[in-house]
Structure formats: C-alpha cells, structure tokens
Coordinates of C-alpha atoms and ligand atoms in Angstrom, one line a residue:
X192 CA 3.9 10.0 37.7
X193 CA 6.2 6.9 36.5
X194 CA 6.8 4.1 39.0
X195 CA 10.1 3.4 40.0
X196 CA 11.0 -0.3 39.3
X197 CA 13.9 -1.9 41.5
X198 CA 16.0 -4.3 39.3
X199 CA 15.2 -7.2 41.6
X200 CA 11.4 -6.7 41.0
X201 CA 11.8 -7.8 37.1
X202 CA 12.1 -11.6 36.5
X203 CA 13.3 -12.6 33.4
X204 CA 12.4 -16.3 32.4
X205 CA 11.8 -18.5 29.6
X206 CA 8.6 -18.0 27.6
X207 CA 5.7 -20.9 28.1
X208 CA 2.8 -21.2 25.6
X209 CA 0.6 -19.6 28.2
X210 CA 2.6 -16.5 27.7
X211 CA 2.0 -16.1 24.3
X212 CA -1.1 -14.1 24.0
X213 CA 0.3 -11.6 26.6
X214 CA 3.5 -11.2 24.6
X215 CA 1.6 -10.7 21.6
X216 CA -0.3 -7.8 23.2
X217 CA 3.1 -6.3 24.6
X218 CA 4.4 -6.3 21.0
X219 CA 1.2 -4.5 20.0
X220 CA 1.3 -1.7 22.5
X221 CA 5.0 -1.4 22.1
X222 CA 5.0 -0.8 18.3
X223 CA 1.5 0.7 17.8
X224 CA 1.8 3.7 15.6
X225 CA 5.7 3.5 16.0
X226 CA 7.3 2.8 12.4
X227 CA 3.6 3.2 10.6
X228 CA 0.2 3.7 11.3
X229 CA -0.9 0.8 13.8
X230 CA 1.7 -2.2 13.3
X231 CA 2.1 -5.9 12.5
X232 CA 4.8 -6.7 15.0
X233 CA 2.0 -8.6 17.4
X234 CA 0.7 -10.8 14.0
X235 CA 4.5 -11.5 13.2
X236 CA 5.0 -12.5 17.0
X237 CA 2.1 -14.9 16.7
X238 CA 3.0 -16.5 13.6
X239 CA 6.6 -17.1 14.9
X240 CA 5.9 -19.2 17.8
X241 CA 5.6 -22.4 15.4
X242 CA 8.1 -21.6 13.0
X243 CA 11.3 -23.8 13.0
X244 CA 13.4 -20.8 12.7
X245 CA 12.3 -19.6 16.3
X246 CA 14.7 -20.4 19.2
X247 CA 12.8 -20.8 22.4
X248 CA 15.8 -21.8 24.5
X249 CA 17.2 -18.1 24.0
X250 CA 13.8 -16.3 24.0
X251 CA 12.7 -14.6 27.1
X252 CA 9.9 -12.8 28.9
X253 CA 10.2 -10.0 31.5
X254 CA 7.4 -10.0 34.3
X255 CA 6.8 -7.5 36.9
X256 CA 4.0 -7.9 39.4
X257 CA 3.1 -11.3 37.8
X258 CA 2.4 -9.5 34.6
X259 CA 4.6 -9.7 31.3
X260 CA 5.8 -6.5 30.2
X261 CA 8.6 -7.3 27.8
X262 CA 9.9 -9.9 25.5
X263 CA 12.9 -10.8 23.1
X264 CA 12.4 -13.6 20.6
X265 CA 15.1 -14.9 18.9
X266 CA 15.6 -16.9 15.5
X267 CA 18.2 -18.3 13.2
X268 CA 19.5 -16.5 10.4
X269 CA 22.6 -16.9 7.9
X270 CA 25.4 -15.0 6.3
X271 CA 26.0 -16.4 2.9
X272 CA 29.7 -16.2 2.0
X273 CA 31.7 -17.3 -1.1
X274 CA 32.8 -20.4 1.1
X275 CA 29.1 -21.3 2.2
X276 CA 26.9 -20.4 4.8
X277 CA 27.3 -19.3 8.5
X278 CA 24.5 -19.6 10.9
X279 CA 24.0 -16.5 13.1
X280 CA 21.3 -15.5 15.4
X281 CA 19.1 -12.4 14.8
X282 CA 16.4 -11.4 17.2
X283 CA 13.2 -9.1 17.0
X284 CA 10.9 -8.0 18.3
X285 CA 12.7 -6.8 21.6
X286 CA 9.8 -4.9 23.1
X287 CA 8.9 -3.5 26.4
X288 CA 5.4 -2.4 27.2
X289 CA 5.0 1.3 27.1
X290 CA 4.1 2.0 30.7
X291 CA 7.4 0.0 31.7
X292 CA 10.0 1.4 29.1
X293 CA 13.2 3.4 30.3
X294 CA 13.2 1.3 33.6
X295 CA 16.0 -1.2 32.5
X296 CA 13.8 -3.8 31.4
X297 CA 14.9 -4.0 27.8
X298 CA 18.6 -4.2 28.6
X299 CA 18.1 -6.9 30.9
X300 CA 15.9 -9.0 28.3
X301 CA 19.1 -8.1 26.1
X302 CA 21.8 -8.8 28.3
X303 CA 20.5 -12.0 29.8
X304 CA 19.7 -13.9 26.2
X305 CA 23.1 -12.7 25.1
X306 CA 24.6 -14.4 28.2
X307 CA 22.5 -17.5 27.1
X308 CA 23.5 -17.5 23.5
X309 CA 27.1 -17.3 24.5
X310 CA 26.7 -20.0 27.0
X311 CA 24.9 -22.0 24.2
X312 CA 27.8 -21.6 22.0
X313 CA 26.4 -19.2 19.4
X314 CA 28.8 -17.3 17.4
X315 CA 27.3 -13.7 16.5
X316 CA 24.1 -11.8 16.3
X317 CA 23.0 -9.5 13.3
X318 CA 19.7 -7.4 13.8
X319 CA 18.1 -4.3 12.0
X320 CA 17.1 -2.3 15.2
X321 CA 16.9 1.0 16.7
X322 CA 20.6 2.6 15.8
X323 CA 20.4 5.0 18.8
X324 CA 19.8 1.8 21.4
X325 CA 22.1 -1.3 20.4
X326 CA 25.5 0.4 20.3
X327 CA 25.3 0.9 24.2
X328 CA 25.5 -2.7 24.2
X329 CA 28.6 -3.3 22.0
X330 CA 26.5 -3.7 18.6
X331 CA 28.4 -2.3 15.7
X332 CA 27.4 -1.3 12.5
X333 CA 27.5 -4.6 10.1
X334 CA 30.1 -2.8 7.6
X335 CA 32.4 -3.0 10.3
X336 CA 32.6 -6.9 10.0
X337 CA 32.2 -6.7 6.0
X338 CA 28.4 -8.0 6.1
X339 CA 25.9 -6.4 3.9
X340 CA 22.4 -7.0 3.4
X341 CA 20.9 -9.4 0.7
X342 CA 20.9 -6.2 -1.8
X343 CA 24.7 -5.2 -0.9
X344 CA 23.5 -2.3 1.2
X345 CA 24.6 -1.3 4.7
X346 CA 22.9 1.3 7.1
X347 CA 23.0 2.3 10.6
X348 CA 20.1 0.3 11.8
X349 CA 22.0 -2.9 10.3
X350 CA 24.4 -3.9 13.1
X351 CA 26.5 -6.9 14.6
X352 CA 27.7 -8.2 17.6
X353 CA 30.3 -11.0 18.1
X354 CA 29.5 -13.2 21.0
X355 CA 32.7 -14.8 21.1
X356 CA 36.1 -12.7 20.4
X357 CA 36.6 -12.3 16.4
X358 CA 33.6 -14.6 15.6
X359 CA 32.9 -12.6 12.6
X360 CA 36.6 -11.8 11.7
X361 CA 37.5 -12.6 8.0
X362 CA 33.9 -13.3 7.5
X363 CA 32.5 -11.3 4.2
X364 CA 29.1 -12.1 3.1
X365 CA 25.4 -11.2 3.0
X366 CA 22.9 -11.5 5.8
X367 CA 19.6 -13.5 5.4
X368 CA 17.0 -13.9 7.6
X369 CA 14.9 -16.7 7.4
X370 CA 12.3 -16.2 4.4
X371 CA 9.4 -16.2 7.3
X372 CA 10.2 -12.7 7.7
X373 CA 9.4 -11.5 4.4
X374 CA 6.3 -9.8 4.6
X375 CA 4.9 -6.9 3.0
X376 CA 3.0 -3.9 4.8
X377 CA 2.0 -2.6 1.5
X378 CA 0.6 -6.1 0.6
X379 CA -3.2 -5.7 0.7
X380 CA -3.7 -9.2 1.8
X381 CA -1.1 -9.4 4.3
X382 CA -2.5 -6.2 6.2
X383 CA -6.2 -7.5 6.0
X384 CA -4.7 -10.8 7.6
X385 CA -3.1 -8.6 10.4
X386 CA -6.3 -6.2 10.8
X387 CA -8.4 -9.3 11.2
X388 CA -5.9 -10.6 13.6
X389 CA -5.7 -7.5 15.6
X390 CA -9.5 -7.7 16.7
X391 CA -8.2 -10.2 19.2
X392 CA -6.8 -7.4 21.0
X393 CA -8.1 -4.1 22.8
X394 CA -8.8 -1.5 20.0
X395 CA -6.2 1.3 19.7
X396 CA -6.6 4.0 17.1
X397 CA -4.4 4.1 13.8
X398 CA -2.4 7.3 13.8
X399 CA -0.4 8.7 11.0
X400 CA 2.8 10.4 12.6
X401 CA 5.7 12.5 10.9
X402 CA 8.5 9.6 12.3
X403 CA 7.0 6.7 11.0
X404 CA 8.9 5.4 8.0
X405 CA 7.1 1.9 7.1
Ligands
COA84 C1 13.5 0.1 22.6 C2 13.0 -0.9 23.9 C3 13.1 -2.3 23.6 C4 13.9 -0.3 25.3 O1 13.6 -0.8 26.1 P1 13.6 -0.2 27.6 O2 13.3 -1.1 28.6 O3 12.7 1.2 27.4 O4 15.1 0.4 27.7 P2 15.9 0.2 29.0 O5 15.1 1.0 30.1 O6 16.6 -1.1 29.0 O7 17.0 1.3 28.4 C5 18.6 1.1 28.6 C6 19.1 2.1 27.8 O8 18.7 2.6 26.6 C7 18.0 3.8 26.5 N1 17.0 3.9 25.6 C8 15.7 3.1 25.9 N2 15.0 3.3 24.8 C9 15.8 3.9 23.7 C10 15.6 4.1 22.4 N3 14.5 3.9 21.6 N4 16.6 4.7 21.8 C11 17.7 4.9 22.4 N5 17.9 4.7 23.5 C12 16.9 4.3 24.4 C13 17.6 4.2 27.7 O9 17.5 5.7 28.0 C14 18.8 3.6 28.9 O10 19.9 4.6 28.7 P3 20.8 4.8 30.0 O11 21.7 3.1 30.2 O12 21.8 5.6 29.5 O13 19.9 5.3 31.0 C15 11.5 -0.3 24.3 O14 11.7 0.9 24.6 C16 10.6 -0.7 23.1 O15 10.0 -1.5 23.3 N6 10.6 0.3 22.0 C17 9.3 -0.1 21.3 C18 9.7 -1.1 20.3 C19 11.0 -0.8 19.8 O16 11.4 0.0 19.0 N7 11.6 -1.9 19.9 C20 13.3 -2.3 19.5 C21 13.2 -2.5 17.8 S1 14.6 -2.8 17.5

C-alpha cells in the first residue's frame, strides 16, 4: 500500500554538491523505460551541474525522511525575435522517484521554484513537458504566445508560463534551449557514453514498451 505523506513531511530545499548522485539516481528511476528503453536523463543531469546554462539558485531538491525523492533543475534559454534575443527560463528534468509519485512532491517543487524565479525577477518559462501535467499549474501551449520551436513547429508538449503578467505579450519568436541539450539518443557514441555512465547506478532492465516515443 502506498504511504500517505503529509505536506509538512516534504522538505523543498536548494541542491548541494553532495546531492548530485542522489538526484541523478532519482532521474534514472523516474525516466527509466518511460520515453525509450532505459533513459539518458540521469546522464544529462550529471553533465548539467557544471554547465554555464544551469541555474543553481532556482534548482531544488525534495527530501522525505532525509532521502532525496525529487528535483527540478533550471537552465537559461532564449527566444530569438526579429528585434533580438529575450532571455527566458526552462527546466528539466522535473522528476520524482516512482515510489513517491502522486503525493504532491512534483507540485511542490514546481510551485516553489516558480515562486523563487518570480522573486528573482525572471520573466517567463518555456518547456517541452508532459502536456497533461503542466496546464493545471497555468502553463499554456506556446502558440498562445506566438512562440514556436526553432523549426517553426508547435505541439501540445511545448508550453509557456508568464511569471510576470503579460511578460510574453507581443513577443513573437523561436525558442532555443542551450545547445548543451542537443543530444541524440540515436547517436551510437552518445548512447555508449550513457550506458557506461549508467554502470554507477543499480541495474535496471531496459524494456521496449508501447508508449515510448524517443
Ligand atoms: C510528472 C511528475 C514530475 C509529477 O510529480 P508527482 O509528484 O508525481 O506529481 P504530483 O503529486 O505533484 O501531482 C500533482 C497533480 O498532477 C497529477 N499528475 C501527476 N503526474 C501526472 C502525469 N504524468 N500526467 C498528468 N497528471 C499528473 C496528479 O494526479 C495531481 O493531480 P491533482 O492535483 O488533480 O490530484 C512525476 O510523476 C515524474 O517524475 N514522472 C516521471 C518523469 C516525468 O515525466 N517528468 C516530467 C517531464 S516533463
């Protein structure tokens, strides 16, 4: 039976260097076999810590019983417009350990980090994420704001949120994540590096499942 966790038992806090392996481990467990057989999110997280695009002051960990059970990691992104670039935020991964999902932890991480971002003067967030999850927190598809992906496309998973009222009003342009995120899971050398890195975590079996899209 799933344990019920009181909201007050969930601690949301900044991430320290000592948390890195635990967060990578949560990322592995949360994404394993979700979008592809296995996953690369733990490797992505591992490489993100030292990237200039990573924003440590907005990135948060969730702790229950002195154990890290979730995290949200932010980075700098931009919208290229005809009048120049506009800096925005993106986040990913947002992940919660499977044993602790649907207990309000993802919601706490998201809302607290958005509050911090607003407090720190950031204007807007753009993400590619689960299209059924983020709208309940006020995210709207990016076409609402006149923003597309670099190739001009829009889709349900591509969403935005204005941290300040009308922050994206009149902004028409293309969304660019940092080039750091350009990794190809169909690239043999990249996946070899992922598999090698994965050996530092407990073994999990890769499975081909019908809902996987990567
Ligand atoms: C998606 C994820 C971060 C949500 O975290 P969580 O702690 O399980 O979610 P919460 O308990 O805070 O859920 C808040 C609400 O969203 C709903 N919800 C949770 N996961 C959802 C999902 N994948 N799709 C749609 N709704 C979801 C909950 O039922 C809850 O709804 P309610 O307020 O009406 O009761 C977590 O399930 C996860 O790590 N999933 C695997 C990795 C992933 O997909 N990350 C997001 C990538 S963009």
